Amino acid sequence: MNEETGHSPAAAKTGNLPLVSVAIIAYNQKDLLRECLETIVSQDYGNIEIVVADDCSTDGTQEFLRAYSATCPRKMVLQLAEQNRGITPNSNAAHFSCSGKYIAWMGGDDLMLPGKISAQVQVMEKDPSISICYHDLDVFDSASDRSLGLFSETSKPRTGGFLDVVAYGTFNGGCATMVRRSSTPEKGFDERLPIASDWKFWMDTVKCGGEIHYISKVLGRYRRHEGNVTGSSKKVPLANHQDHLAAIGYLMSENPGATRQLLKRQADVLRGLRNFNDGRDYGAYLRASLRASFSMKSFFGLAALLLGRKY
């Protein structure tokens, strides 16, 4: 490797490729990080730097990263926190350490498939108006390696500009997403939001006129295990929903022209809360959802409840 440029010998053979920073957010993932890193190192794209922000892991992750970095054939930049900062500050530690034209986001437990980086760079180089490019994912069970289906089967892909996509929440898997660094918000991830800062970060990236583009190919694998907070509303902590509602409020105050779209998103989040407290507030959440924005799902849900059954 050329220590001054951070380029591996392979980069010299592939021409003048724009630098891609692969930003990895890690916490207590020592047993999974090697596999994640190997899928990045083996990409056929020559000009990659790997940026890892670890949030003061207690399982030996940082020691592993130091040892791996010493022998890694790609340039590595390590941000190893000495105290736990939380998801959003750790995301900013990675973000502001990236120097590439593009940033490909990864969780420390997720995997790239061959050709991912090349495919996304090709799309973004052809169209400078694209601020975010994402693809489909194979969602798999960590313990068995069994595929659980495609990300697109539960989160319908969306494309377009800010007003086209802000109403639909996070439909792009984080480890599927590449951003144009010059389009990202100056302050990075909004540290007023300890959990839902990723969604606001994506929206802030496209709101200045860029677009989000979808590649209908499976180019990565998203790992599901007990540490995930995704799933049904019964599994997702209340704080996640509350943080998302706060993000909607911030976006609405900053983008009054998107109020209608953001109220639709608020209605969806409120409907998603209906099963909390063992459903004791089921009807109240549906009414709140309908007050924010009318939707047939909330309407039929409330009608079913009045008929004596839950929808």
Coordinates of C-alpha atoms in Angstrom, one line a residue:
M1 CA 0.0 0.0 0.0
N2 CA 1.1 3.6 -0.7
E3 CA 1.1 5.1 2.8
E4 CA 0.8 8.7 1.4
T5 CA -2.3 8.1 -0.7
G6 CA -3.9 5.2 1.1
H7 CA -4.3 3.4 -2.2
S8 CA -3.7 -0.3 -2.5
P9 CA -1.7 -1.6 -5.6
A10 CA -5.1 -2.7 -7.1
A11 CA -6.1 1.0 -7.3
A12 CA -3.2 1.8 -9.7
K13 CA -4.6 -0.7 -12.1
T14 CA -8.2 0.6 -12.1
G15 CA -7.5 4.2 -13.1
N16 CA -8.4 7.4 -11.5
L17 CA -11.4 6.2 -9.4
P18 CA -13.0 8.6 -6.9
L19 CA -12.2 7.7 -3.3
V20 CA -15.0 5.9 -1.4
S21 CA -15.0 6.0 2.4
V22 CA -16.7 2.9 4.0
A23 CA -18.0 4.2 7.3
I24 CA -18.5 1.4 9.9
I25 CA -20.4 2.0 13.2
A26 CA -19.3 -0.6 15.7
Y27 CA -20.1 -1.5 19.3
N28 CA -19.3 -4.9 20.9
Q29 CA -19.1 -6.7 17.6
K30 CA -15.7 -8.3 17.8
D31 CA -16.9 -11.7 16.7
L32 CA -18.7 -10.3 13.6
L33 CA -16.4 -7.5 12.5
R34 CA -13.8 -9.6 10.7
E35 CA -16.4 -11.0 8.3
C36 CA -17.8 -7.5 7.7
L37 CA -14.3 -6.2 7.0
E38 CA -13.4 -9.1 4.7
T39 CA -16.4 -8.4 2.5
I40 CA -15.1 -4.8 2.1
V41 CA -11.5 -5.6 1.5
S42 CA -12.5 -8.1 -1.2
Q43 CA -14.5 -5.5 -3.2
D44 CA -13.4 -5.1 -6.8
Y45 CA -13.3 -1.4 -6.4
G46 CA -9.7 -0.1 -6.1
N47 CA -9.9 3.2 -4.2
I48 CA -11.4 2.5 -0.7
E49 CA -10.7 3.8 2.7
I50 CA -12.3 2.0 5.7
V51 CA -13.3 4.3 8.6
V52 CA -14.4 2.5 11.8
A53 CA -15.9 4.4 14.8
D54 CA -16.1 2.1 17.8
D55 CA -18.2 3.4 20.8
C56 CA -15.9 2.2 23.6
S57 CA -16.6 -1.5 23.2
T58 CA -16.0 -3.8 26.2
D59 CA -15.5 -7.1 24.3
G60 CA -12.1 -6.5 22.8
T61 CA -13.3 -4.9 19.6
Q62 CA -10.8 -2.1 19.8
E63 CA -7.8 -4.4 20.3
F64 CA -9.0 -6.5 17.3
L65 CA -9.3 -3.4 15.1
R66 CA -5.8 -2.2 16.0
A67 CA -4.4 -5.6 15.0
Y68 CA -6.5 -5.9 11.9
S69 CA -5.5 -2.4 10.7
A70 CA -1.8 -3.2 10.9
T71 CA -2.2 -5.9 8.2
C72 CA -5.2 -4.6 6.2
P73 CA -4.5 -4.2 2.5
R74 CA -6.8 -1.1 2.4
K75 CA -6.3 2.2 4.2
M76 CA -8.0 2.2 7.6
V77 CA -8.9 5.1 9.8
L78 CA -9.8 4.2 13.4
Q79 CA -11.9 6.4 15.7
L80 CA -11.8 4.5 19.0
A81 CA -13.8 6.2 21.8
E82 CA -12.5 6.0 25.3
Q83 CA -16.0 6.4 26.8
N84 CA -19.4 5.4 25.4
R85 CA -21.0 8.3 23.5
G86 CA -24.1 6.8 22.0
I87 CA -25.2 6.1 18.4
T88 CA -25.4 9.6 17.1
P89 CA -22.1 11.0 18.3
N90 CA -20.4 7.7 17.2
S91 CA -22.0 8.2 13.8
N92 CA -20.5 11.7 13.6
A93 CA -17.1 10.4 14.7
A94 CA -17.2 8.2 11.6
H95 CA -18.8 10.8 9.3
F96 CA -16.3 13.6 10.0
S97 CA -13.3 11.2 9.6
C98 CA -14.3 10.3 6.0
S99 CA -12.4 12.0 3.2
G100 CA -14.0 10.2 0.2
K101 CA -16.1 11.7 -2.5
Y102 CA -18.7 9.1 -1.5
I103 CA -19.5 7.5 1.9
A104 CA -20.8 3.9 2.0
W105 CA -22.4 3.3 5.4
M106 CA -22.1 -0.1 7.2
G107 CA -23.0 -1.6 10.5
G108 CA -20.1 -3.6 12.0
D109 CA -22.2 -6.8 11.8
D110 CA -23.5 -6.4 8.2
L111 CA -21.9 -7.7 4.9
M112 CA -21.2 -6.4 1.4
L113 CA -21.8 -8.6 -1.6
P114 CA -19.3 -8.6 -4.5
G115 CA -19.6 -5.5 -6.8
K116 CA -21.5 -3.4 -4.4
I117 CA -19.2 -0.4 -4.3
S118 CA -18.5 -0.4 -8.1
A119 CA -22.3 -0.5 -8.9
Q120 CA -23.1 2.4 -6.6
V121 CA -20.2 4.6 -7.8
Q122 CA -21.1 4.0 -11.4
V123 CA -24.7 5.2 -10.8
M124 CA -23.6 8.3 -8.8
E125 CA -20.8 9.3 -11.2
K126 CA -23.3 9.2 -14.1
D127 CA -25.8 11.5 -12.4
P128 CA -24.5 14.4 -10.2
S129 CA -28.0 15.1 -9.0
I130 CA -28.1 11.8 -7.0
S131 CA -27.2 12.5 -3.4
I132 CA -28.1 9.1 -2.0
C133 CA -27.9 5.7 -3.8
Y134 CA -29.2 2.5 -2.1
H135 CA -29.9 -1.1 -3.1
D136 CA -31.8 -4.1 -1.9
L137 CA -30.6 -6.3 1.0
D138 CA -30.8 -10.0 1.9
V139 CA -32.0 -10.0 5.5
F140 CA -30.6 -13.1 7.3
D141 CA -30.6 -14.8 10.6
S142 CA -27.3 -14.4 12.4
A143 CA -27.4 -17.8 14.2
S144 CA -28.3 -20.0 11.2
D145 CA -27.2 -17.8 8.2
R146 CA -30.7 -18.5 6.8
S147 CA -32.2 -15.8 4.6
L148 CA -35.4 -14.3 6.1
G149 CA -36.3 -12.4 2.9
L150 CA -35.5 -9.2 1.1
F151 CA -35.5 -5.8 2.7
S152 CA -37.7 -4.5 -0.1
E153 CA -40.4 -7.0 0.9
T154 CA -41.1 -5.1 4.1
S155 CA -39.9 -1.6 3.2
K156 CA -41.1 -0.5 -0.2
P157 CA -38.3 1.2 -2.2
R158 CA -38.8 4.9 -2.9
T159 CA -37.0 7.4 -5.2
G160 CA -37.1 11.1 -5.9
G161 CA -36.4 14.3 -4.1
F162 CA -37.1 15.5 -0.5
L163 CA -40.9 16.0 -0.9
D164 CA -41.2 12.6 -2.6
V165 CA -39.6 10.6 0.2
V166 CA -39.8 12.4 3.5
A167 CA -43.3 11.0 4.2
Y168 CA -42.1 7.4 4.2
G169 CA -39.5 7.1 7.0
T170 CA -36.3 5.0 6.6
F171 CA -37.0 2.7 3.6
N172 CA -33.3 2.5 2.7
G173 CA -31.3 0.0 4.8
G174 CA -28.4 1.8 6.4
C175 CA -25.8 -0.7 5.2
A176 CA -27.3 -0.3 1.6
T177 CA -26.8 3.4 1.5
M178 CA -24.1 5.4 -0.2
V179 CA -24.1 9.3 0.1
R180 CA -22.4 12.0 -1.9
R181 CA -20.3 13.6 0.9
S182 CA -20.6 17.1 -0.6
S183 CA -24.4 16.9 -0.2
T184 CA -24.4 15.9 3.5
P185 CA -25.5 18.4 6.2
E186 CA -22.7 20.6 7.5
K187 CA -23.3 19.5 11.1
G188 CA -23.6 15.8 10.2
F189 CA -26.0 13.7 12.3
D190 CA -28.3 15.8 14.5
E191 CA -27.1 15.2 18.0
R192 CA -30.4 16.3 19.4
L193 CA -31.6 12.9 18.3
P194 CA -29.9 10.0 20.2
I195 CA -31.5 7.3 18.0
A196 CA -33.4 8.5 14.9
S197 CA -30.7 10.7 13.6
D198 CA -30.0 8.5 10.6
W199 CA -33.4 9.2 9.0
K200 CA -33.0 12.9 9.5
F201 CA -29.5 12.7 8.1
W202 CA -30.8 11.0 4.9
M203 CA -33.5 13.7 4.6
D204 CA -31.1 16.6 5.3
T205 CA -28.9 15.2 2.5
V206 CA -31.6 15.3 -0.1
K207 CA -33.5 18.4 0.9
C208 CA -31.2 20.9 -0.8
G209 CA -32.2 19.6 -4.2
G210 CA -30.6 16.2 -4.5
E211 CA -32.4 12.9 -5.2
I212 CA -32.4 9.4 -3.8
H213 CA -31.9 6.6 -6.3
Y214 CA -32.6 2.8 -5.9
I215 CA -30.7 0.0 -7.4
S216 CA -33.0 -3.1 -7.6
K217 CA -30.2 -5.6 -6.9
V218 CA -29.2 -7.4 -3.8
L219 CA -25.8 -6.1 -3.0
G220 CA -25.5 -6.6 0.7
R221 CA -26.7 -8.7 3.7
Y222 CA -28.4 -7.2 6.7
R223 CA -27.9 -9.3 9.9
R224 CA -30.8 -9.9 12.2
H225 CA -30.1 -11.0 15.8
E226 CA -31.2 -10.2 19.4
G227 CA -29.3 -6.9 19.3
N228 CA -31.4 -5.4 16.5
V229 CA -34.2 -3.0 17.4
T230 CA -36.1 -3.5 14.2
G231 CA -39.2 -5.6 14.1
S232 CA -42.8 -5.2 15.2
S233 CA -43.9 -2.3 17.4
K234 CA -43.9 -4.7 20.4
K235 CA -40.2 -5.2 20.0
V236 CA -39.1 -1.7 19.1
P237 CA -38.4 0.4 22.3
L238 CA -40.8 3.3 22.9
A239 CA -37.8 5.6 22.9
N240 CA -37.2 4.8 19.2
H241 CA -40.7 6.0 18.3
Q242 CA -40.4 9.0 20.5
D243 CA -37.1 10.0 18.9
H244 CA -38.6 9.6 15.5
L245 CA -41.5 11.9 16.4
A246 CA -38.9 14.4 17.6
A247 CA -37.1 14.2 14.3
I248 CA -40.4 14.9 12.5
G249 CA -40.8 18.0 14.7
Y250 CA -37.3 19.3 13.9
L251 CA -37.8 18.6 10.2
M252 CA -41.2 20.4 10.2
S253 CA -39.7 23.5 11.9
E254 CA -36.9 23.6 9.4
N255 CA -39.0 22.7 6.3
P256 CA -42.5 24.2 6.6
G257 CA -43.1 23.5 2.9
A258 CA -43.0 19.8 3.8
T259 CA -45.6 19.9 6.6
R260 CA -48.2 17.8 4.7
Q261 CA -45.7 15.0 4.0
L262 CA -44.3 15.1 7.5
L263 CA -47.8 14.9 9.0
K264 CA -48.3 11.8 7.0
R265 CA -45.1 10.4 8.5
Q266 CA -46.2 11.4 12.0
A267 CA -49.5 9.6 11.5
D268 CA -47.7 6.4 10.5
V269 CA -45.5 6.5 13.6
L270 CA -48.5 7.1 15.9
R271 CA -50.3 4.2 14.3
G272 CA -47.2 2.1 14.9
L273 CA -47.5 2.8 18.7
R274 CA -51.0 1.3 19.0
N275 CA -49.7 -2.0 20.5
F276 CA -47.8 -0.5 23.3
N277 CA -49.0 -1.0 26.9
D278 CA -50.5 -4.3 25.7
G279 CA -52.8 -2.3 23.4
R280 CA -54.5 -0.4 26.2
D281 CA -54.1 2.8 24.2
Y282 CA -54.8 1.1 20.9
G283 CA -57.8 3.4 20.0
A284 CA -56.2 6.6 21.3
Y285 CA -53.1 6.1 19.1
L286 CA -55.3 5.5 16.0
R287 CA -57.3 8.6 16.7
A288 CA -54.1 10.6 17.1
S289 CA -52.9 9.1 13.8
L290 CA -56.1 10.2 12.0
R291 CA -55.8 13.7 13.5
A292 CA -52.3 14.1 12.1
S293 CA -53.2 12.8 8.6
F294 CA -56.0 10.6 7.2
S295 CA -55.0 7.1 6.2
M296 CA -57.2 4.1 5.3
K297 CA -55.0 1.9 7.6
S298 CA -55.8 4.0 10.7
F299 CA -59.5 4.4 9.6
F300 CA -60.1 0.7 9.2
G301 CA -58.1 -0.1 12.3
L302 CA -60.4 2.2 14.4
A303 CA -63.5 0.9 12.7
A304 CA -62.5 -2.7 13.5
L305 CA -61.8 -1.7 17.1
L306 CA -65.3 -0.2 17.4
L307 CA -66.7 -3.5 16.0
G308 CA -65.0 -5.4 18.8
R309 CA -61.8 -6.6 17.1
K310 CA -58.4 -5.3 16.4
Y311 CA -57.2 -4.7 12.8

